Tab-separated table of C-alpha atoms and ligand atoms in Angstrom:
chain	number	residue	atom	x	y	z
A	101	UNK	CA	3.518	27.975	10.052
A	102	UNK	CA	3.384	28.316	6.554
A	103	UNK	CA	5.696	30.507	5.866
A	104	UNK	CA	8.531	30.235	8.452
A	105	UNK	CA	12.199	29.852	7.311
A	106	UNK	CA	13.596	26.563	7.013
A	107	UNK	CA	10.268	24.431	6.455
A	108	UNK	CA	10.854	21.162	4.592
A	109	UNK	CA	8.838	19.690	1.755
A	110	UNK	CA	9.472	17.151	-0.660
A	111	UNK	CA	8.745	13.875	-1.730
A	112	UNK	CA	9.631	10.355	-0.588
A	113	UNK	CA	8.651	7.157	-2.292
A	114	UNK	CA	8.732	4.008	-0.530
A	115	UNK	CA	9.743	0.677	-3.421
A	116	UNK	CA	10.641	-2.740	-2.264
A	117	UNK	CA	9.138	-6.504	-3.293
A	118	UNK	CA	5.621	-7.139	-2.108
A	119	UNK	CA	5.257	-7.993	1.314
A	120	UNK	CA	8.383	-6.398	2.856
A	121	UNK	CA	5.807	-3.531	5.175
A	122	UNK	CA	6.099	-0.675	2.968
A	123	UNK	CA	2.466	0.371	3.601
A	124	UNK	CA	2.402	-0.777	7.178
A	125	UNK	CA	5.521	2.090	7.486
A	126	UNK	CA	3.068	4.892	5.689
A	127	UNK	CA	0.116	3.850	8.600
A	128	UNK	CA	2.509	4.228	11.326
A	129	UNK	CA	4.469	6.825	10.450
A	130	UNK	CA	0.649	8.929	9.709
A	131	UNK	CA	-0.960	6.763	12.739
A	132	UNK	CA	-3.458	6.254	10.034
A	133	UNK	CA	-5.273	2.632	8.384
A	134	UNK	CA	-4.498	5.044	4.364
A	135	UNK	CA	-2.958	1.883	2.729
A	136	UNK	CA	-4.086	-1.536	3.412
A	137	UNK	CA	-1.994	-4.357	4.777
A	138	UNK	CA	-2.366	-8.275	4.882
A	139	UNK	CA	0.087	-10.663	5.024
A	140	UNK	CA	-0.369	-11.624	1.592
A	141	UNK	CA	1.464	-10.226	-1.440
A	142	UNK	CA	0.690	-7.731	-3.787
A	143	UNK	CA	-1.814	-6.159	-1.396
A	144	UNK	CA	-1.278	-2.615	-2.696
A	145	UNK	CA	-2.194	-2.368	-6.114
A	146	UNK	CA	-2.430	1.569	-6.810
A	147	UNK	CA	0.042	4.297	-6.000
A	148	UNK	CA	-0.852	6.228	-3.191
A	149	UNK	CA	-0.269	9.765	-1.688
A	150	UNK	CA	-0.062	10.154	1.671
A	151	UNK	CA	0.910	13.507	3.363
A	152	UNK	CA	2.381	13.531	6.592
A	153	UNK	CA	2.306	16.806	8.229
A	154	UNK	CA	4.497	18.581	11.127
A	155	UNK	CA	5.784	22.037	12.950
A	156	UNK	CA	9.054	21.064	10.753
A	157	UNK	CA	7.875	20.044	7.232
A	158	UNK	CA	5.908	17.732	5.407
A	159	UNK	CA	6.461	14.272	3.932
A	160	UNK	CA	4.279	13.464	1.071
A	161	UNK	CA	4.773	9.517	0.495
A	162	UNK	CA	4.248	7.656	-2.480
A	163	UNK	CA	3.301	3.786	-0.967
A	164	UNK	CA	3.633	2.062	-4.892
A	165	UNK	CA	2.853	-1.652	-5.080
A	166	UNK	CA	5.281	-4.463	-4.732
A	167	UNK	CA	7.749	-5.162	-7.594
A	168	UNK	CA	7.548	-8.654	-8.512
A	169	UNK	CA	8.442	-11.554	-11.508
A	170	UNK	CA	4.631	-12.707	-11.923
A	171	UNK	CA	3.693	-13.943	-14.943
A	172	UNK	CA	3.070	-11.168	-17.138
A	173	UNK	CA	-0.720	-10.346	-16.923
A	174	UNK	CA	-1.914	-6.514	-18.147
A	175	UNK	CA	-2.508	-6.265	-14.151
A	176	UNK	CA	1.174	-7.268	-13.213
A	177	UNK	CA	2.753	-5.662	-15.204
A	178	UNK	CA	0.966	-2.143	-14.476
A	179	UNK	CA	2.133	-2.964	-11.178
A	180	UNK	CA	5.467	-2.623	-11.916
A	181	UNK	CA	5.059	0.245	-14.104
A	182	UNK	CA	3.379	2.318	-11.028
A	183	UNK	CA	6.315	1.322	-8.591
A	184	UNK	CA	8.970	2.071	-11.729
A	185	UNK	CA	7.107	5.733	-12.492
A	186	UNK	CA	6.896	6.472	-8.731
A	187	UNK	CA	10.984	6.148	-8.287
A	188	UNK	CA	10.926	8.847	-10.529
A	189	UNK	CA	10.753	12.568	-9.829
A	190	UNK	CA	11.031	12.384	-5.937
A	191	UNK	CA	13.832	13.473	-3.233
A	192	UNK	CA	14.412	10.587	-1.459
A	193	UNK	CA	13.540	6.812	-2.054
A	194	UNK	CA	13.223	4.616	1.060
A	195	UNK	CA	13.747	1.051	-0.460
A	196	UNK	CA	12.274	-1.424	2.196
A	197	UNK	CA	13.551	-5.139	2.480
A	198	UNK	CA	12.977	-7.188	5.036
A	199	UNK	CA	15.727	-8.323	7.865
A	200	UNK	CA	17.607	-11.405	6.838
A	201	UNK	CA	15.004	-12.527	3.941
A	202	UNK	CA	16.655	-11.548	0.079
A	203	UNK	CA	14.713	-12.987	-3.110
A	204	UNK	CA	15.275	-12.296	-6.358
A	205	UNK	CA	12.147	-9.857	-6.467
A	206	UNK	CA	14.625	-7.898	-4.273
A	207	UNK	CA	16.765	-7.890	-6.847
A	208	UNK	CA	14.732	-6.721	-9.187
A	209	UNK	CA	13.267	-4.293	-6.905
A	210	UNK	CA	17.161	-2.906	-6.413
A	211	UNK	CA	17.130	-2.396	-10.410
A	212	UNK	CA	14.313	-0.035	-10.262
A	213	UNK	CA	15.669	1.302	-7.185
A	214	UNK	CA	18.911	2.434	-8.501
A	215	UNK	CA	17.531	3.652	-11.868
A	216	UNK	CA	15.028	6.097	-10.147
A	217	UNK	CA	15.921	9.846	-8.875
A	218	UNK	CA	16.804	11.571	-5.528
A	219	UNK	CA	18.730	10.017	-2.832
A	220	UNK	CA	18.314	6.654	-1.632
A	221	UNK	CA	17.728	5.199	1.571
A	222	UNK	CA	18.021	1.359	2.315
A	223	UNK	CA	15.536	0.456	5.158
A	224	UNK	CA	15.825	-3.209	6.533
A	225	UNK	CA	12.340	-3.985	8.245
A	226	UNK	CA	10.781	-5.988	10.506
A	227	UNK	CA	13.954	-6.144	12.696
A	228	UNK	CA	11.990	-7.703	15.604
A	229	UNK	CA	11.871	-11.060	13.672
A	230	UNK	CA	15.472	-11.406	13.999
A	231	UNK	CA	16.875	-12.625	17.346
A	232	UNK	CA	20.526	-12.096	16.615
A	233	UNK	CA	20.796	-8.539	15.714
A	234	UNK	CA	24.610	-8.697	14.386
A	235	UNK	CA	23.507	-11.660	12.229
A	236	UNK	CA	22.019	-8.335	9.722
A	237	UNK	CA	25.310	-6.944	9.368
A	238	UNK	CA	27.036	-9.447	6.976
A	239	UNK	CA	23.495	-9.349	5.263
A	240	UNK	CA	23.615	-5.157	4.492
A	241	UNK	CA	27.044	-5.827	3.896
A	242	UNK	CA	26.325	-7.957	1.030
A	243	UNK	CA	23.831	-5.798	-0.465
A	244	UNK	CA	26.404	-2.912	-0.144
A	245	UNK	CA	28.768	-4.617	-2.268
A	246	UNK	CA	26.382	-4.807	-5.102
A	247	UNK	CA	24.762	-1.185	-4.679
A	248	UNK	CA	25.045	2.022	-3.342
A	249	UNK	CA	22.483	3.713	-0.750
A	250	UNK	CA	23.398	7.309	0.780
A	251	UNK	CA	21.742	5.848	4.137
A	252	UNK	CA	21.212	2.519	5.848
A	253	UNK	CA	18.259	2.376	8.392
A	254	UNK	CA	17.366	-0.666	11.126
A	255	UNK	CA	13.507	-0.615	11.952
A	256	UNK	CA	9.953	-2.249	12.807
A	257	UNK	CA	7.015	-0.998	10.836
A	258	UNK	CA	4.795	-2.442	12.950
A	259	UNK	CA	6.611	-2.466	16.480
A	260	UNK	CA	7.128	1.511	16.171
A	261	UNK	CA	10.512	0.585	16.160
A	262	UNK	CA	12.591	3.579	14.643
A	263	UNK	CA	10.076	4.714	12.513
A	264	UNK	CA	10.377	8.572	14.331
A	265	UNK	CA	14.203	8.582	14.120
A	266	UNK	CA	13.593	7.886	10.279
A	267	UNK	CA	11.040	10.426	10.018
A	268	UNK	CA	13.258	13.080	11.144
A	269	UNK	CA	16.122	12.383	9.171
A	270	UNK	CA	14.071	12.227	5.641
A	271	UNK	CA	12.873	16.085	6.885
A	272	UNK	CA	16.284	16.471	7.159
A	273	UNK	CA	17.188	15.721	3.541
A	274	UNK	CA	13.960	17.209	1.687
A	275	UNK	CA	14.372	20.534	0.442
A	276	UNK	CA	13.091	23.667	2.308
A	277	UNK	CA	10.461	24.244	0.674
A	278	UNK	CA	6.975	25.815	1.416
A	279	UNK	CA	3.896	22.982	2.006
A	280	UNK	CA	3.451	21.451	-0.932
A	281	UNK	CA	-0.113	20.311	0.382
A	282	UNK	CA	-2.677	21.873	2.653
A	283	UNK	CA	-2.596	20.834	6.012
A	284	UNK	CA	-5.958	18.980	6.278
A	285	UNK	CA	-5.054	17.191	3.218
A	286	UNK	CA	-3.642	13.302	3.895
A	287	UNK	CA	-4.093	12.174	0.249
A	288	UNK	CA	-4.775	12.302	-2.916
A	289	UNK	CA	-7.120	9.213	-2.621
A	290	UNK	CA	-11.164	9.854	-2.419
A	291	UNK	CA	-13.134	8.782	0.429
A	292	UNK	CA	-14.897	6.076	-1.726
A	293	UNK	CA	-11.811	4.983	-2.925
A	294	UNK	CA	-10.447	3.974	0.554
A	295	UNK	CA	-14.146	2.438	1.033
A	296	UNK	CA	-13.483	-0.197	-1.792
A	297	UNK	CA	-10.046	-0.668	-0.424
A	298	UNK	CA	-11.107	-1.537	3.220
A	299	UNK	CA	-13.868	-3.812	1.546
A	300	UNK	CA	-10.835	-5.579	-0.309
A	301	UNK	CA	-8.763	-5.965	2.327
A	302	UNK	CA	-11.639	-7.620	4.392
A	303	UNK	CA	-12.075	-9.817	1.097
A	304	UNK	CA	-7.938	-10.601	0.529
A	305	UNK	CA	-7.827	-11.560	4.867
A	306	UNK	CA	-10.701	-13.652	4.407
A	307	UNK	CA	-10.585	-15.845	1.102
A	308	UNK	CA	-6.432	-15.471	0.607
A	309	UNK	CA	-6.553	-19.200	0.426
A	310	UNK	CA	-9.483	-19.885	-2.232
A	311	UNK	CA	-8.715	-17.130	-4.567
A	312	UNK	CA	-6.272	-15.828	-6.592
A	313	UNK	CA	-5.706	-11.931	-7.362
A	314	UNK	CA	-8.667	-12.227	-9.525
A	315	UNK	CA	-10.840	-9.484	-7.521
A	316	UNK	CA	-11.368	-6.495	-7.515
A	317	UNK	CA	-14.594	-3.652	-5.941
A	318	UNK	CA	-16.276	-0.576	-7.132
A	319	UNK	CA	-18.068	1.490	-5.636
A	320	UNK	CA	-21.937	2.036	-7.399
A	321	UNK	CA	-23.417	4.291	-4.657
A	322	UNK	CA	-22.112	6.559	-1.421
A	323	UNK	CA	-24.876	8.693	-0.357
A	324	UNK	CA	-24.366	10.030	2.898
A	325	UNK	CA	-27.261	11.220	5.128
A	326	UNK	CA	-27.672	13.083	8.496
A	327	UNK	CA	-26.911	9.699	11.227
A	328	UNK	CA	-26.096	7.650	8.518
A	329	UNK	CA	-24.176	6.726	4.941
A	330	UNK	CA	-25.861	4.236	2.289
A	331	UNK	CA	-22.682	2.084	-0.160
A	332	UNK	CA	-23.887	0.167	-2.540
A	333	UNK	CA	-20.483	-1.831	-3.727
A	334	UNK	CA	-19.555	-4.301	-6.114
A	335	UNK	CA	-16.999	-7.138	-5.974
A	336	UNK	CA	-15.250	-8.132	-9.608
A	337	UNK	CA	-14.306	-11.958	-10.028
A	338	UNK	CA	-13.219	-14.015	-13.107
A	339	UNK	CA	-15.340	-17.083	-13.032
A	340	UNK	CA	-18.329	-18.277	-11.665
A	341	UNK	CA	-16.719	-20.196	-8.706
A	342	UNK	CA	-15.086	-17.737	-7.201
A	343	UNK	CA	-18.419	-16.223	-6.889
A	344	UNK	CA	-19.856	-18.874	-4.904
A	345	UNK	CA	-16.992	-18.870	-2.789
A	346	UNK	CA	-17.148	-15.681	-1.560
A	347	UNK	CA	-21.221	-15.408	-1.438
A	348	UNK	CA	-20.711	-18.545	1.104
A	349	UNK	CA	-23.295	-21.350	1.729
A	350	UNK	CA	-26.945	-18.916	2.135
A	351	UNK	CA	-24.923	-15.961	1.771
A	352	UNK	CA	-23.348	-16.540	5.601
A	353	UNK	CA	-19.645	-15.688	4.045
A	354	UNK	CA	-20.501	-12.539	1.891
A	355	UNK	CA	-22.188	-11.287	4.813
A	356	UNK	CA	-19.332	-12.096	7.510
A	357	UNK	CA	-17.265	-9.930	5.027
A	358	UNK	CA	-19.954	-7.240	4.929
A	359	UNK	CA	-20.199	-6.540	8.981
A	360	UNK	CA	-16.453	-6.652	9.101
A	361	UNK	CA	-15.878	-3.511	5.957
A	362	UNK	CA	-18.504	-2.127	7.737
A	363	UNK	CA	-16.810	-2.015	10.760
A	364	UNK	CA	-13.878	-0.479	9.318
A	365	UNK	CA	-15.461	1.955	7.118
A	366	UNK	CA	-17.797	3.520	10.305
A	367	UNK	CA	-14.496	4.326	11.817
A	368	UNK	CA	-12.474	5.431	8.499
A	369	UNK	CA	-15.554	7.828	7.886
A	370	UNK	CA	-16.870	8.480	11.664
A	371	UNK	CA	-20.608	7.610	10.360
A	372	UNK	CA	-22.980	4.826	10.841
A	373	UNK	CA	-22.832	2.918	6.983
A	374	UNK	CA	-25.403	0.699	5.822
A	375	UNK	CA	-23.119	-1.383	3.343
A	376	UNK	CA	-24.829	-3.609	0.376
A	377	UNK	CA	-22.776	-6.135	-1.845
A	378	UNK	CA	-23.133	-7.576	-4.786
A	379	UNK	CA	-20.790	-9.995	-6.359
A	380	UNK	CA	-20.391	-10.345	-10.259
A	381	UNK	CA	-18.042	-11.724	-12.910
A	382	UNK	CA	-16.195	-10.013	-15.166
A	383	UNK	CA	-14.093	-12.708	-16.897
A	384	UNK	CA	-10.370	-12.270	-17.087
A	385	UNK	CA	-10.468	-9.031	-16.517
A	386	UNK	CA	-6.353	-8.853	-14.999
A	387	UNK	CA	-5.585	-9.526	-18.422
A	388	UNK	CA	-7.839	-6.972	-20.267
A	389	UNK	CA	-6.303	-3.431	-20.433
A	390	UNK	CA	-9.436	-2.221	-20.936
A	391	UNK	CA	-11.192	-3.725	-17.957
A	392	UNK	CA	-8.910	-2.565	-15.867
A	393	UNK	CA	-8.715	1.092	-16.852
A	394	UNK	CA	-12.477	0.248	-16.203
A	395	UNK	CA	-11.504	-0.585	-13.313
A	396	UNK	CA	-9.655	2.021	-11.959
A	397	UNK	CA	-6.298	0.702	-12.768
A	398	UNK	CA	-5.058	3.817	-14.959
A	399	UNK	CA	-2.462	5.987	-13.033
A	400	UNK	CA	-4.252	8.878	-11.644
B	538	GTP	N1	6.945	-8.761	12.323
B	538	GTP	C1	6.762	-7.727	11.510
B	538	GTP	N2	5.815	-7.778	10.545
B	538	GTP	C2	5.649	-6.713	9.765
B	538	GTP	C3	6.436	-5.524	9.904
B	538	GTP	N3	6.036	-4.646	8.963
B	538	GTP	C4	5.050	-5.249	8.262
B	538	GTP	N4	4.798	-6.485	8.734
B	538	GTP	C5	3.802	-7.462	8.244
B	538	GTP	O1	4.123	-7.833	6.908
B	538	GTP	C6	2.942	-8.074	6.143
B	538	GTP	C7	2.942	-7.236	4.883
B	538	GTP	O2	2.802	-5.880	5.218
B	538	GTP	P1	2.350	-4.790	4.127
B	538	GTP	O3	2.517	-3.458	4.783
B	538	GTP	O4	1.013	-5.131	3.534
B	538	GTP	O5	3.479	-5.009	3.022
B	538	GTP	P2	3.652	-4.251	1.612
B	538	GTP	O6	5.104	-4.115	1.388
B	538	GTP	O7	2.836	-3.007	1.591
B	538	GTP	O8	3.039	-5.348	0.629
B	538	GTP	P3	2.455	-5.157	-0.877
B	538	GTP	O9	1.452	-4.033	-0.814
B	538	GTP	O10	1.822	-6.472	-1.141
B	538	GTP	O11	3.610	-4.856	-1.757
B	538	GTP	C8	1.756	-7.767	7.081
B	538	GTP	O12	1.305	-8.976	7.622
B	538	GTP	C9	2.393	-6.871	8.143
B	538	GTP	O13	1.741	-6.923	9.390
B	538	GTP	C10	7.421	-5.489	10.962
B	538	GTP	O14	8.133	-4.517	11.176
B	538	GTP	N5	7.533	-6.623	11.716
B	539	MG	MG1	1.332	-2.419	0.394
């Protein structure tokens, strides 16, 4: 496989505000939970690599977080900086917005966009929210008037809807190439870093109304054994209140939480996990550069 003629590698970043599917698009397309998803913003918060593999080439994605207009703490503004460094340097750029809904973060998000590398690729999502289909067309239109995209793409992240005929046409335009990864590899990410994320995500779905961005997990301890793997993990909050809110009255919410990451990490890992959390405050650490790089916020 590895050496036949015409094999495709390349890049392919995917950039658009936050909320708009761009990681739900990387799960489907790799039919794998590598980036997670909830329906509130700024959900990703790291770049991520993930390396989609086939007879015909392979597709190394770059899922960057949403580019907003937050208020400009240390941790929003690295957020920008990773979805502005990751339009750099690759082939293509698929720039996600979503059917019939422009803000000005897409604006913004068209800036960084257009000053990035490679070819570009406008992809309107979540096309099964609109009823009236044609209704889009004066919508791209717009957008086309303002800036210029090589390619304009109609799908649904999460309905499947597309997504393939996508696929094929970015290995189309990457460069033949040899792999630029090893097969078994999917990304660049370690195994305890998707642990902390699936904790997160269980902690973002559950509390999105009480609390703000302000948390954030590491990972103290993965020791895996024969039937079974221990995780120690911590969860990061600002104040003391948002600790009590997510231990829960007698610990009931903290451990809701806990059987739920569980849940999800047994099947990320394929191993029975015996998960232990601890909550602790860090204060204002989204503002500290050097709590974050603590963290785990530093580019990798
Ligand atoms: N109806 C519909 N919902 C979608 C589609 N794609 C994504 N969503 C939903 O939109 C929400 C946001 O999806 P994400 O994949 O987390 O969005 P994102 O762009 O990665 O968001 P950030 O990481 O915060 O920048 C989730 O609730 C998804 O289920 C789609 O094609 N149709
Ligand atoms: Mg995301």
């Amino acid at each position: 496989m590895v050496d036949k003629k015409g094999f495709k590698a390349g890049y392919v970043a995917v950039l658009g505000r936050p909320n708009v599917g761009k990681s739900t698009l990387i799960n489907q397309v790799l039919q794998q939970k590598l980036s997670i998803v909830s329906h509130k913003p700024q959900t990703t918060r790291h770049q991520i690599l993930a390396i989609y593999h086939n007879p015909k080439g392979q597709i190394v994605f770059l899922d960057t977080p949403g580019i907003h207009n937050q208020k400009k703490t240390a941790l929003n503004k690295q957020l920008n900086q990773t979805a502005r460094s990751s339009a750099q340097e690759v082939d293509v750029i698929l720039h996600l917005v979503e059917a019939g809904q422009w803000h000005d973060e897409d604006r913004r998000a068209t800036e960084i966009v257009m000053s990035g590398g490679g070819q570009k690729i406008l992809v309107i999502n979540k096309v099964d929210l609109v009823d009236e289909k044609s209704e889009l067309l004066p919508f791209v239109d717009n957008i086309l008037i303002n800036f210029s995209y090589d390619e304009v793409f109609y799908i649904s992240a999460l309905k499947n809807k597309q997504v393939d005929h996508l696929v094929s046409r970015l290995l189309n335009m990457l460069p033949e190439s040899p792999p630029l990864y090893d097969p078994s590899f999917i990304s660049d990410r370690s195994t305890r870093f998707f642990v902390s994320e699936l904790i997160r995500e269980q902690l973002t779905l559950r509390f999105h109304q009480e609390l703000p961005y302000s948390l954030t997990v590491t990972i103290d301890a993965y020791e895996p054994e024969e039937s079974i793997t221990h995780i120690h993990a911590t969860i990061w909050v600002e104040r003391e209140q948002q600790k009590r809110i997510i231990i829960g009255r007698g610990g009931a919410a903290i451990k809701q939480v806990g059987v739920k990451a569980r849940a999800e990490i047994e099947d990320f890992i394929q191993s029975r996990v015996n998960l232990k959390l601890w909550v602790k405050i860090k204060s204002a650490w989204t503002d500290d550069q050097q709590a974050l790089d603590g963290l785990g916020y530093k580019e990798p």
